[in-house]
Amino acid sequence: DGGITQSPKYLFRKEGQNVTLSCEQNLNHDAMYWYRQDPGQGLRLIYYSQIVNDFQKGDIAEGYSVSREKKESFPLTVTSAQKNPTAFYLCASSIQGLDEQYFGPGTRLTVT
Amino acid sequence: GENVEQHPSTLSVQEGDSAVIKCTYSDSASNYFPWYKQELGKGPQLIIDIRSNVGEKKDQRIAVTLNKTAKHFSLHITETQPEDSAVYFCAATSYNQGGKLIFGQGTELSVKP
C-alpha cells in the first residue's frame, strides 16, 4: 500500500526543546517537501529536496533543519530558534519537481 | 517571485448549486496549476490540475479553466454535495521555480443540505 506517512499525528513539546517530525514515502518519488500551515492560511514552504543528499531552503526556513540521507525519508527538525513553532506540518512528495505533489496526513505540533 | 491570490475566502452554497473559486497569479512563466481539497485535520488531496498548454479540463463534476493572458484560473464544482464541504487551495509553479508550489490562501466551501 503506497503512500506518505507522517508521525506522530500530534506532538507536544516544551519551549526550548528541539523536535523532529518524521516523513516517509514508499512511492519512489525523487522530490520531497515540508510545508507549514497556520489556522486559516495557505501552505508555506519550509524546505524541499529534489534528490538524495541535497535540499534547498523554502520561504520560511529559519529555525528549521532537514536531512535527506535516504530517498524514502525527509525528517524535519524544529529547533528552539523557531519563534512560533506551533502549527500543522505537512510533508509532500513528487516524482519530479514539476509533477503532482502528494501530501501526507500531517503532524500537529504544539509548543508550550 | 510568484504570488497567488485566491477568492473568495469563504463560500456557502445550497446543495445542488454550483461553486466557483478564482485564483490569479503573477508570474507569466507559471505553467502548472493544481487544485487541492483539504478536509479538517487532514492533508490536502489533489483533485484536479491543469497545465498551460490547455484552457480547460474536466473530471466529472469538477472543472478547471485557465486564462493565460489574464493570468487567472478557476475551479468549478457543479451539482454540489455536502461532502464537497472542505477548504480548497489553488497553487501555481513553473520550471524556474524549481517545482516549488506557491499556494493561494484557501477557500472554505460550505454546502448546505
Short mmCIF file of C-alpha atoms in Angstrom, two decimals:
data_model
loop_
_atom_site.label_atom_id
_atom_site.label_comp_id
_atom_site.label_asym_id
_atom_site.label_seq_id
_atom_site.Cartn_x
_atom_site.Cartn_y
_atom_site.Cartn_z
CA ASP A 1 0.00 0.00 0.00
CA GLY A 2 1.86 3.07 -1.27
CA GLY A 3 1.77 6.50 0.29
CA ILE A 4 3.28 9.09 2.55
CA THR A 5 3.30 8.63 6.29
CA GLN A 6 3.93 11.25 8.93
CA SER A 7 4.36 10.52 12.57
CA PRO A 8 3.23 11.26 15.10
CA LYS A 9 -0.17 12.82 14.32
CA TYR A 10 0.01 15.03 17.43
CA LEU A 11 3.18 16.21 19.14
CA PHE A 12 3.60 18.29 22.27
CA ARG A 13 6.83 19.90 23.36
CA LYS A 14 8.07 22.42 25.86
CA GLU A 15 9.54 25.66 24.66
CA GLY A 16 13.29 25.47 24.14
CA GLN A 17 13.33 21.84 23.02
CA ASN A 18 14.20 20.65 19.54
CA VAL A 19 11.75 18.22 17.99
CA THR A 20 11.98 16.04 14.86
CA LEU A 21 9.00 15.26 12.66
CA SER A 22 9.08 12.11 10.58
CA CYS A 23 8.13 11.80 6.90
CA GLU A 24 8.42 8.55 4.96
CA GLN A 25 7.26 7.68 1.44
CA ASN A 26 7.25 4.42 -0.47
CA LEU A 27 6.18 5.95 -3.79
CA ASN A 28 9.75 6.00 -5.15
CA HIS A 29 9.44 9.77 -5.55
CA ASP A 30 12.59 11.82 -6.03
CA ALA A 31 11.36 15.12 -4.59
CA MET A 32 10.10 15.77 -1.08
CA TYR A 33 8.78 18.91 0.60
CA TRP A 34 7.90 20.31 4.01
CA TYR A 35 5.14 22.88 4.44
CA ARG A 36 3.79 24.74 7.41
CA GLN A 37 0.10 25.59 7.74
CA ASP A 38 -1.29 28.07 10.25
CA PRO A 39 -5.02 28.41 11.00
CA GLY A 40 -6.95 29.98 8.15
CA GLN A 41 -3.87 30.30 5.98
CA GLY A 42 -2.34 28.65 2.97
CA LEU A 43 0.68 26.39 2.93
CA ARG A 44 4.16 27.89 3.19
CA LEU A 45 7.24 26.01 2.03
CA ILE A 46 9.92 25.35 4.65
CA TYR A 47 12.44 23.12 2.83
CA TYR A 48 12.47 20.91 -0.22
CA SER A 49 14.71 18.23 -1.65
CA GLN A 50 14.81 17.15 -5.28
CA ILE A 51 17.38 14.40 -4.80
CA VAL A 52 19.08 12.44 -2.05
CA ASN A 53 21.76 14.34 -0.12
CA ASP A 54 20.58 17.69 -1.46
CA PHE A 55 17.98 20.16 -0.19
CA GLN A 56 17.10 23.84 -0.51
CA LYS A 57 15.52 26.40 1.73
CA GLY A 58 11.96 27.41 1.08
CA ASP A 59 10.28 30.66 2.03
CA ILE A 60 10.35 30.18 5.81
CA ALA A 61 13.40 28.03 6.59
CA GLU A 62 14.62 29.97 9.63
CA GLY A 63 14.52 27.86 12.78
CA TYR A 64 14.18 24.58 10.87
CA SER A 65 16.62 21.97 9.60
CA VAL A 66 16.29 18.88 7.39
CA SER A 67 18.28 15.94 6.11
CA ARG A 68 17.85 13.67 3.09
CA GLU A 69 20.07 10.67 3.61
CA LYS A 70 17.62 8.22 2.05
CA LYS A 71 15.22 8.62 -0.86
CA GLU A 72 12.28 7.48 1.27
CA SER A 73 12.86 9.75 4.26
CA PHE A 74 12.91 13.51 4.80
CA PRO A 75 12.81 14.36 8.54
CA LEU A 76 12.24 17.93 9.70
CA THR A 77 13.73 19.28 12.92
CA VAL A 78 12.02 22.23 14.54
CA THR A 79 14.71 23.92 16.59
CA SER A 80 14.39 26.14 19.63
CA ALA A 81 15.30 29.05 17.33
CA GLN A 82 11.89 28.85 15.65
CA LYS A 83 9.92 31.64 17.29
CA ASN A 84 6.40 30.35 16.63
CA PRO A 85 6.65 26.58 16.16
CA THR A 86 3.05 25.69 16.97
CA ALA A 87 1.47 24.77 13.63
CA PHE A 88 0.28 21.96 11.35
CA TYR A 89 3.22 20.49 9.41
CA LEU A 90 2.70 18.78 6.08
CA CYS A 91 5.11 16.65 4.10
CA ALA A 92 4.69 16.04 0.38
CA SER A 93 6.48 14.21 -2.41
CA SER A 94 6.52 14.16 -6.20
CA ILE A 95 8.15 12.17 -8.98
CA GLN A 96 9.98 15.20 -10.28
CA GLY A 97 9.98 18.85 -9.30
CA LEU A 98 7.14 19.86 -11.60
CA ASP A 99 4.84 16.91 -11.18
CA GLU A 100 1.90 16.42 -8.89
CA GLN A 101 2.69 16.68 -5.20
CA TYR A 102 1.06 14.19 -2.88
CA PHE A 103 0.64 15.08 0.77
CA GLY A 104 0.89 13.11 3.96
CA PRO A 105 -1.72 13.33 6.75
CA GLY A 106 0.23 15.98 8.68
CA THR A 107 1.62 16.42 12.19
CA ARG A 108 0.11 18.96 14.55
CA LEU A 109 2.86 20.36 16.76
CA THR A 110 2.03 22.26 19.91
CA VAL A 111 4.79 24.01 21.84
CA THR A 112 4.02 25.48 25.25
CA GLY B 1 8.68 35.66 -7.29
CA GLU B 2 5.29 34.12 -7.83
CA ASN B 3 2.28 35.36 -5.88
CA VAL B 4 -1.12 33.64 -5.91
CA GLU B 5 -4.30 35.36 -4.78
CA GLN B 6 -7.45 33.29 -4.13
CA HIS B 7 -11.05 34.43 -3.76
CA PRO B 8 -13.41 34.17 -2.03
CA SER B 9 -12.07 33.15 1.37
CA THR B 10 -15.43 31.60 2.31
CA LEU B 11 -18.24 30.35 0.09
CA SER B 12 -21.60 28.97 1.12
CA VAL B 13 -23.92 27.29 -1.38
CA GLN B 14 -27.04 25.17 -1.33
CA GLU B 15 -26.75 21.52 -2.23
CA GLY B 16 -27.11 21.14 -5.97
CA ASP B 17 -25.87 24.62 -6.80
CA SER B 18 -22.55 25.37 -8.49
CA ALA B 19 -19.47 26.79 -6.77
CA VAL B 20 -16.70 28.80 -8.38
CA ILE B 21 -13.34 29.67 -6.82
CA LYS B 22 -10.93 32.00 -8.57
CA CYS B 23 -7.17 32.47 -8.41
CA THR B 24 -4.81 34.94 -10.02
CA TYR B 25 -1.06 34.54 -10.38
CA SER B 26 1.73 36.98 -11.07
CA ASP B 27 4.50 35.02 -12.81
CA SER B 28 3.77 34.65 -16.52
CA ALA B 29 6.25 31.74 -16.60
CA SER B 30 3.99 29.62 -14.37
CA ASN B 31 2.74 26.61 -16.30
CA TYR B 32 1.28 24.14 -13.80
CA PHE B 33 -1.83 24.85 -11.72
CA PRO B 34 -3.14 22.22 -9.28
CA TRP B 35 -6.17 22.39 -7.02
CA TYR B 36 -6.26 20.69 -3.62
CA LYS B 37 -9.10 19.80 -1.27
CA GLN B 38 -8.35 19.69 2.44
CA GLU B 39 -10.73 18.19 4.95
CA LEU B 40 -10.46 19.13 8.60
CA GLY B 41 -7.33 17.77 10.25
CA LYS B 42 -6.10 16.03 7.10
CA GLY B 43 -3.51 16.64 4.42
CA PRO B 44 -4.52 18.29 1.13
CA GLN B 45 -5.65 15.97 -1.65
CA LEU B 46 -5.03 16.77 -5.30
CA ILE B 47 -8.41 16.92 -7.07
CA ILE B 48 -7.56 18.34 -10.48
CA ASP B 49 -4.75 20.16 -12.23
CA ILE B 50 -4.11 21.95 -15.49
CA ARG B 51 -1.04 22.80 -17.49
CA SER B 52 -0.59 25.93 -19.54
CA ASN B 53 -0.98 24.19 -22.88
CA VAL B 54 -4.73 23.71 -22.33
CA GLY B 55 -7.52 26.10 -21.45
CA GLU B 56 -9.94 23.78 -19.69
CA LYS B 57 -10.01 20.38 -18.04
CA LYS B 58 -12.96 18.48 -16.66
CA ASP B 59 -13.36 15.50 -14.36
CA GLN B 60 -16.98 14.58 -13.63
CA ARG B 61 -18.42 17.43 -11.52
CA ILE B 62 -15.15 19.32 -11.30
CA ALA B 63 -13.62 21.55 -13.96
CA VAL B 64 -10.73 23.99 -14.10
CA THR B 65 -10.31 26.83 -16.59
CA LEU B 66 -7.14 28.76 -17.33
CA ASN B 67 -6.76 32.19 -18.91
CA LYS B 68 -3.05 32.71 -19.52
CA THR B 69 -3.48 36.21 -20.90
CA ALA B 70 -5.26 37.44 -17.80
CA LYS B 71 -3.21 35.16 -15.55
CA HIS B 72 -6.12 33.63 -13.73
CA PHE B 73 -7.60 30.18 -13.30
CA SER B 74 -10.80 28.95 -11.71
CA LEU B 75 -12.26 25.84 -10.12
CA HIS B 76 -15.87 24.99 -10.96
CA ILE B 77 -17.85 22.44 -8.97
CA THR B 78 -21.30 21.58 -10.29
CA GLU B 79 -24.17 19.83 -8.51
CA THR B 80 -22.50 20.37 -5.15
CA GLN B 81 -22.98 17.83 -2.38
CA PRO B 82 -22.45 18.14 1.40
CA GLU B 83 -19.28 16.03 1.09
CA ASP B 84 -17.78 18.75 -1.09
CA SER B 85 -17.56 20.91 2.05
CA ALA B 86 -13.85 21.49 2.72
CA VAL B 87 -11.08 24.02 2.23
CA TYR B 88 -9.86 24.31 -1.34
CA PHE B 89 -6.42 25.60 -2.30
CA CYS B 90 -5.10 26.65 -5.66
CA ALA B 91 -1.39 26.71 -6.46
CA ALA B 92 0.98 27.63 -9.25
CA THR B 93 4.52 26.77 -10.24
CA SER B 94 6.91 26.72 -13.17
CA TYR B 95 10.22 25.22 -14.17
CA ASN B 96 12.11 28.31 -13.00
CA GLN B 97 10.52 27.89 -9.56
CA GLY B 98 12.21 24.52 -9.21
CA GLY B 99 8.85 22.83 -8.72
CA LYS B 100 8.02 24.93 -5.68
CA LEU B 101 4.26 25.26 -5.39
CA ILE B 102 3.01 28.69 -4.39
CA PHE B 103 -0.39 28.35 -2.72
CA GLY B 104 -3.35 30.64 -2.51
CA GLN B 105 -4.83 31.44 0.87
CA GLY B 106 -7.63 28.89 0.61
CA THR B 107 -11.42 28.95 0.25
CA GLU B 108 -13.65 27.37 2.86
CA LEU B 109 -16.60 25.89 0.97
CA SER B 110 -19.75 25.02 2.86
CA VAL B 111 -22.50 23.08 1.07
CA LYS B 112 -25.79 23.23 2.94
CA PRO B 113 -28.25 20.35 2.57
#
